[in-house]
Amino acid sequence: MARRYDTVSFLSDYGHADEFVGVVHSVIRSIAPHVVVVDIVHDLAPFDVRAASLALSRAVQYVAPGIVLAVVDPGVGTDRKAIAAEVGEDGEGVLIGPDNGLLAPAAQLSGGVTRAVELTNPDYQLVAPGPTFAGRDVFAPAAAHLANGVPITELGPEIDPFGLRPGLIPLSRTEGDAIVAEVLWVDRYGNCQLNVDPDDVAAFGEVVGVRVGDAARRSARRVDTFGDLSTGQVGLLVDSYGLVAVTVDRASAAEILHLEAGSELRLEAVD
Amino acid sequence: MARRYDTVSFLSDYGHADEFVGVVHSVIRSIAPHVVVVDIVHDLAPFDVRAASLALSRAVQYVAPGIVLAVVDPGVGTDRKAIAAEVGEDGEGVLIGPDNGLLAPAAQLSGGVTRAVELTNPDYQLVAPGPTFAGRDVFAPAAAHLANGVPITELGPEIDPFGLRPGLIPLSRTEGDAIVAEVLWVDRYGNCQLNVDPDDVAAFGEVVGVRVGDAARRSARRVDTFGDLSTGQVGLLVDSYGLVAVTVDRASAAEILHLEAGSELRLEAVD
Amino acid sequence: MARRYDTVSFLSDYGHADEFVGVVHSVIRSIAPHVVVVDIVHDLAPFDVRAASLALSRAVQYVAPGIVLAVVDPGVGTDRKAIAAEVGEDGEGVLIGPDNGLLAPAAQLSGGVTRAVELTNPDYQLVAPGPTFAGRDVFAPAAAHLANGVPITELGPEIDPFGLRPGLIPLSRTEGDAIVAEVLWVDRYGNCQLNVDPDDVAAFGEVVGVRVGDAARRSARRVDTFGDLSTGQVGLLVDSYGLVAVTVDRASAAEILHLEAGSELRLEAVD
């Protein structure tokens, strides 16, 4: 059997306090020792499919060719499907995980699903005493066997490649001249990524009004880089993923403006 | 010298805030570049030999063939022995770490120790300015040299393979018709693994009474999977390691029932 | 093109809650699949160049031969230089990162810089929508291309190898017979590493007075290992890096003495 993939990029909400991540690595290494597992992120909030889907969407364009294994799975053991979905030409890449909205946005960014199967074949799963650790018993073995060259259709019956459960990526909207935006992500430094394209705020000029809830309107300066801000000044920046982010140089915009993932805020002209 | 092992599975209480884990990886890679180090878990509570021993016991059946390096070592620099213990036929696997109860349960699960040595030979250790980082100076070099094919007996004198300091795994007990159990482990999601075999609770029927301290008795439903529980309902589940766990669907059973590792609770029939 | 390096040792303040570390791994693996990335530490405090510089200095003597990638970069997007600096004979090692004091101490410990360039050539960078993720767009590609054998001089113009921005490593000083020291590092176990050489405290005898701020003087016993201390006793130990550390057996010296990185304390003779 000819080896097919040599990288598994792995994202989960397993955290680092338990041995979950290590056991998944171990299962893959035991079945497919040639594979390198690249950890994308594991300290996502438990069960937060939305945050995981966004993190995967941000990362997916950078992952090495091969398999993406993504496990945030509040419905483990229910009838949510465990799937493997090929993307790109001739199965260039494969996304593996629960079909709960986690994979669909990344699949779309990778050009769409060309073939998908439900992971039901017990020959390519570990025998499990309980149903709760699908990452170890179902998903990791699937990734490893695919890497070894097992045809994807061996893992279970084909399902509709257009039928993946869609992810819920919130869109911003306009109200009069204002943009009502949502914080997609607060990163470690407190930068708040918005669901706003840089072009959308261009008309507001150099200084943009920012309202969060009932708090007084603050002024944010549109800048190219953190260093263009004076201390404590709020800025709007095109971030490293091409979206508008609220930022404060060397301080946490999230703390200063009381923002978190999912917060709504209004951007408007200052006259 | 013929290479002997190509995987080191590494578990410690080093955490991720310091460079300890990275330095151990570096030492192994410097001595034995062909080795892949698989991190099992490092965010165990500092000095918590019991929790580490349990995590290692859960993981050990899944680790890739080769060496297990386990370092939770409150007695570093005292007369506790640093050891390497072969398990399986012909030294198929080796456990390396302090002989403080951490390794014994995993060794037993791996079929028992067939040969063991104390790590005393300075030729296979790093010269250390102080005695406090045995992971770097003693254990990692031992793992790397064994991987390179150095015979285990080169690392130090043989010790009694049946003489490892035993781990303290608490057993549940019965009091009348009740089972007095202990929480072995609270995972990231708040599931509480008990030292109870599923067969032991079978006689209690579908609904089991759970008492924690002086709190009022709660009813827990025996279910096959999280999804069989309604919101907020407490369940008893066979977990992914085959033990009974107290669980709440998409919420933390540990928070709701005020449980932590080591907590005692009573399981009893509800009439 | 002949491969040049096969290890990248990677240190940052990216933390583990976001996908930053994983994306840097992914970029390196995509460009230079033969490279093994060894994570040194990523949970350094955000923007803490001093702590990062000290961690890198502690680790650098142990890293595997090859490239060190260090990214703690509060000035990203400003005019601070992104650099690659060869150390050792014939570019045996390369340090890559921002020139903000982070790299200089490690370079010095590695024998000094022999050649350095500024990373300006866009052919060896990723096209970035925003300027904020230089680890992904500038530093990781530089590391990967160097590993692949791209000559360092291709990455940008040479700069003065003696001109790296120096790190600020605080020196201890004497006041009368006392030593005024600073805590360089508090490790996970609460041990407090001081900027004090063991020889400096030899004259104080077996018991040394320790003053922190206005608190009453405590006595610390000079010991060889944790186990020489009785419970709750404060000790001075030569730590695993050869510096004097304040320690308490199986407890946190930092908590007990109210010390943190940067704290000043006085060591003095008792009577």
Short mmCIF file of C-alpha atoms in Angstrom, two decimals, chain B residues 78-268:
data_model
loop_
_atom_site.label_atom_id
_atom_site.label_comp_id
_atom_site.label_asym_id
_atom_site.label_seq_id
_atom_site.Cartn_x
_atom_site.Cartn_y
_atom_site.Cartn_z
CA THR B 78 17.27 13.14 47.33
CA ASP B 79 17.96 9.42 47.48
CA ARG B 80 14.92 8.39 45.45
CA LYS B 81 16.26 6.27 42.60
CA ALA B 82 16.32 7.37 38.96
CA ILE B 83 15.53 4.23 37.00
CA ALA B 84 14.93 2.66 33.62
CA ALA B 85 12.64 -0.39 33.55
CA GLU B 86 12.16 -2.72 30.60
CA VAL B 87 8.69 -4.08 29.99
CA GLY B 88 7.43 -6.60 27.46
CA GLU B 89 9.45 -9.25 25.68
CA ASP B 90 13.11 -8.49 24.96
CA GLY B 91 12.84 -4.94 26.21
CA GLU B 92 10.09 -4.04 23.76
CA GLY B 93 9.41 -0.97 25.85
CA VAL B 94 11.26 0.99 28.52
CA LEU B 95 9.87 3.23 31.25
CA ILE B 96 12.23 5.93 32.51
CA GLY B 97 11.72 8.21 35.50
CA PRO B 98 11.99 8.54 39.26
CA ASP B 99 11.07 5.45 41.29
CA ASN B 100 8.43 7.16 43.41
CA GLY B 101 5.25 5.30 42.49
CA LEU B 102 4.84 7.09 39.17
CA LEU B 103 5.96 4.23 36.96
CA ALA B 104 4.76 1.09 38.73
CA PRO B 105 1.09 1.08 37.64
CA ALA B 106 2.02 1.68 34.00
CA ALA B 107 4.66 -1.03 34.22
CA GLN B 108 2.08 -3.45 35.55
CA LEU B 109 -0.36 -2.56 32.75
CA SER B 110 2.47 -3.23 30.30
CA GLY B 111 2.95 -6.77 31.58
CA GLY B 112 5.40 -6.11 34.39
CA VAL B 113 9.05 -5.15 34.58
CA THR B 114 11.49 -7.69 33.14
CA ARG B 115 14.71 -5.83 33.91
CA ALA B 116 15.53 -2.55 35.64
CA VAL B 117 18.60 -0.45 36.30
CA GLU B 118 19.41 2.57 38.40
CA LEU B 119 20.62 5.49 36.28
CA THR B 120 23.97 6.21 37.87
CA ASN B 121 26.54 6.09 35.09
CA PRO B 122 27.74 9.67 34.56
CA ASP B 123 28.94 8.82 31.04
CA TYR B 124 25.30 8.89 29.99
CA GLN B 125 24.33 12.02 31.88
CA LEU B 126 24.89 15.71 31.30
CA VAL B 127 27.26 17.55 33.60
CA ALA B 128 24.96 19.66 35.74
CA PRO B 129 25.75 22.80 37.73
CA GLY B 130 22.96 21.95 40.19
CA PRO B 131 20.98 18.82 41.01
CA THR B 132 17.47 20.05 40.30
CA PHE B 133 16.76 19.34 36.64
CA ALA B 134 17.10 15.56 36.40
CA GLY B 135 14.76 15.51 33.39
CA ARG B 136 17.41 17.33 31.41
CA ASP B 137 20.54 15.92 32.97
CA VAL B 138 19.68 12.28 33.78
CA PHE B 139 16.39 11.09 32.30
CA ALA B 140 16.47 12.63 28.80
CA PRO B 141 20.04 11.47 28.10
CA ALA B 142 19.14 7.97 29.30
CA ALA B 143 16.17 7.87 26.92
CA ALA B 144 18.23 9.16 24.01
CA HIS B 145 21.15 6.78 24.55
CA LEU B 146 18.81 3.80 24.87
CA ALA B 147 17.16 4.89 21.63
CA ASN B 148 20.58 4.95 20.02
CA GLY B 149 21.16 1.35 21.08
CA VAL B 150 23.22 1.68 24.24
CA PRO B 151 22.48 -1.46 26.31
CA ILE B 152 20.37 -0.68 29.34
CA THR B 153 22.92 -2.31 31.60
CA GLU B 154 25.44 0.37 30.60
CA LEU B 155 23.35 3.02 32.32
CA GLY B 156 23.84 1.67 35.81
CA PRO B 157 23.57 -1.36 38.08
CA GLU B 158 20.63 -3.70 37.79
CA ILE B 159 18.03 -3.47 40.52
CA ASP B 160 15.23 -5.83 41.53
CA PRO B 161 12.64 -5.70 38.71
CA PHE B 162 9.93 -6.54 41.23
CA GLY B 163 11.08 -3.85 43.62
CA LEU B 164 9.64 -0.72 42.05
CA ARG B 165 7.92 1.53 44.55
CA PRO B 166 4.22 0.80 44.10
CA GLY B 167 1.74 3.45 43.05
CA LEU B 168 -1.18 4.15 45.30
CA ILE B 169 -4.31 3.55 43.28
CA PRO B 170 -7.29 3.85 45.62
CA LEU B 171 -9.83 1.03 45.59
CA SER B 172 -13.54 1.58 46.08
CA ARG B 173 -15.25 -0.27 48.94
CA THR B 174 -18.77 -1.32 49.84
CA GLU B 175 -20.61 -0.14 52.96
CA GLY B 176 -23.83 -2.07 53.28
CA ASP B 177 -25.41 -1.83 49.87
CA ALA B 178 -23.59 1.37 48.97
CA ILE B 179 -20.33 1.79 47.09
CA VAL B 180 -17.90 4.32 48.54
CA ALA B 181 -15.96 5.56 45.53
CA GLU B 182 -13.28 8.14 44.86
CA VAL B 183 -12.85 10.55 41.99
CA LEU B 184 -9.69 9.48 40.17
CA TRP B 185 -9.68 12.26 37.62
CA VAL B 186 -11.63 15.33 36.58
CA ASP B 187 -11.11 15.96 32.90
CA ARG B 188 -11.24 19.29 31.10
CA TYR B 189 -14.95 18.98 30.50
CA GLY B 190 -15.68 18.33 34.17
CA ASN B 191 -16.36 14.61 33.81
CA CYS B 192 -15.41 12.79 37.01
CA GLN B 193 -13.87 9.36 36.54
CA LEU B 194 -14.51 7.03 39.49
CA ASN B 195 -12.62 3.98 40.70
CA VAL B 196 -15.71 1.94 39.92
CA ASP B 197 -16.23 -0.81 37.39
CA PRO B 198 -19.47 -0.68 35.37
CA ASP B 199 -20.44 -4.14 36.65
CA ASP B 200 -20.40 -2.83 40.22
CA VAL B 201 -23.27 -0.41 39.61
CA ALA B 202 -25.35 -2.70 37.41
CA ALA B 203 -27.45 -3.90 40.36
CA PHE B 204 -28.55 -0.34 41.17
CA GLY B 205 -30.81 -0.17 38.13
CA GLU B 206 -31.27 2.75 35.78
CA VAL B 207 -31.22 5.52 38.37
CA VAL B 208 -28.47 5.61 40.99
CA GLY B 209 -28.29 7.74 44.11
CA VAL B 210 -25.15 9.86 44.49
CA ARG B 211 -24.12 11.45 47.80
CA VAL B 212 -21.23 13.89 48.11
CA GLY B 213 -20.38 14.82 51.69
CA ASP B 214 -23.42 16.11 53.56
CA ALA B 215 -25.20 17.40 50.48
CA ALA B 216 -28.64 16.04 49.62
CA ARG B 217 -28.66 12.88 47.56
CA ARG B 218 -28.91 13.41 43.84
CA SER B 219 -30.19 10.98 41.27
CA ALA B 220 -27.93 10.04 38.40
CA ARG B 221 -29.18 8.25 35.34
CA ARG B 222 -27.12 5.44 33.88
CA VAL B 223 -26.73 6.23 30.19
CA ASP B 224 -24.67 5.10 27.24
CA THR B 225 -23.74 8.53 26.00
CA PHE B 226 -23.92 12.26 26.85
CA GLY B 227 -26.75 12.80 24.42
CA ASP B 228 -29.05 10.52 26.39
CA LEU B 229 -29.15 13.09 29.18
CA SER B 230 -31.50 16.04 29.32
CA THR B 231 -30.05 19.45 30.15
CA GLY B 232 -28.65 19.63 33.67
CA GLN B 233 -29.32 15.97 34.37
CA VAL B 234 -26.56 14.06 36.15
CA GLY B 235 -25.48 10.84 34.49
CA LEU B 236 -23.30 7.82 35.08
CA LEU B 237 -21.49 6.73 31.95
CA VAL B 238 -18.92 4.12 31.03
CA ASP B 239 -16.11 6.43 30.02
CA SER B 240 -13.52 6.00 27.30
CA TYR B 241 -11.27 4.03 29.66
CA GLY B 242 -14.00 1.63 30.76
CA LEU B 243 -14.63 3.11 34.20
CA VAL B 244 -17.77 4.73 35.56
CA ALA B 245 -17.77 8.51 35.26
CA VAL B 246 -20.15 11.11 36.68
CA THR B 247 -21.13 13.44 33.89
CA VAL B 248 -23.52 16.20 32.84
CA ASP B 249 -24.20 16.81 29.15
CA ARG B 250 -22.28 19.91 27.95
CA ALA B 251 -21.69 21.07 31.51
CA SER B 252 -19.16 20.33 34.23
CA ALA B 253 -20.23 17.56 36.60
CA ALA B 254 -17.30 18.54 38.83
CA GLU B 255 -18.66 22.06 39.27
CA ILE B 256 -22.26 21.03 39.70
CA LEU B 257 -21.52 18.31 42.26
CA HIS B 258 -18.50 20.04 43.87
CA LEU B 259 -16.14 17.19 43.05
CA GLU B 260 -12.42 17.18 42.49
CA ALA B 261 -9.75 14.53 42.12
CA GLY B 262 -9.66 12.61 45.40
CA SER B 263 -13.24 13.48 46.43
CA GLU B 264 -15.17 10.66 48.03
CA LEU B 265 -18.77 9.93 47.04
CA ARG B 266 -21.36 7.24 47.74
CA LEU B 267 -23.34 5.42 45.09
CA GLU B 268 -26.49 3.71 46.32
#
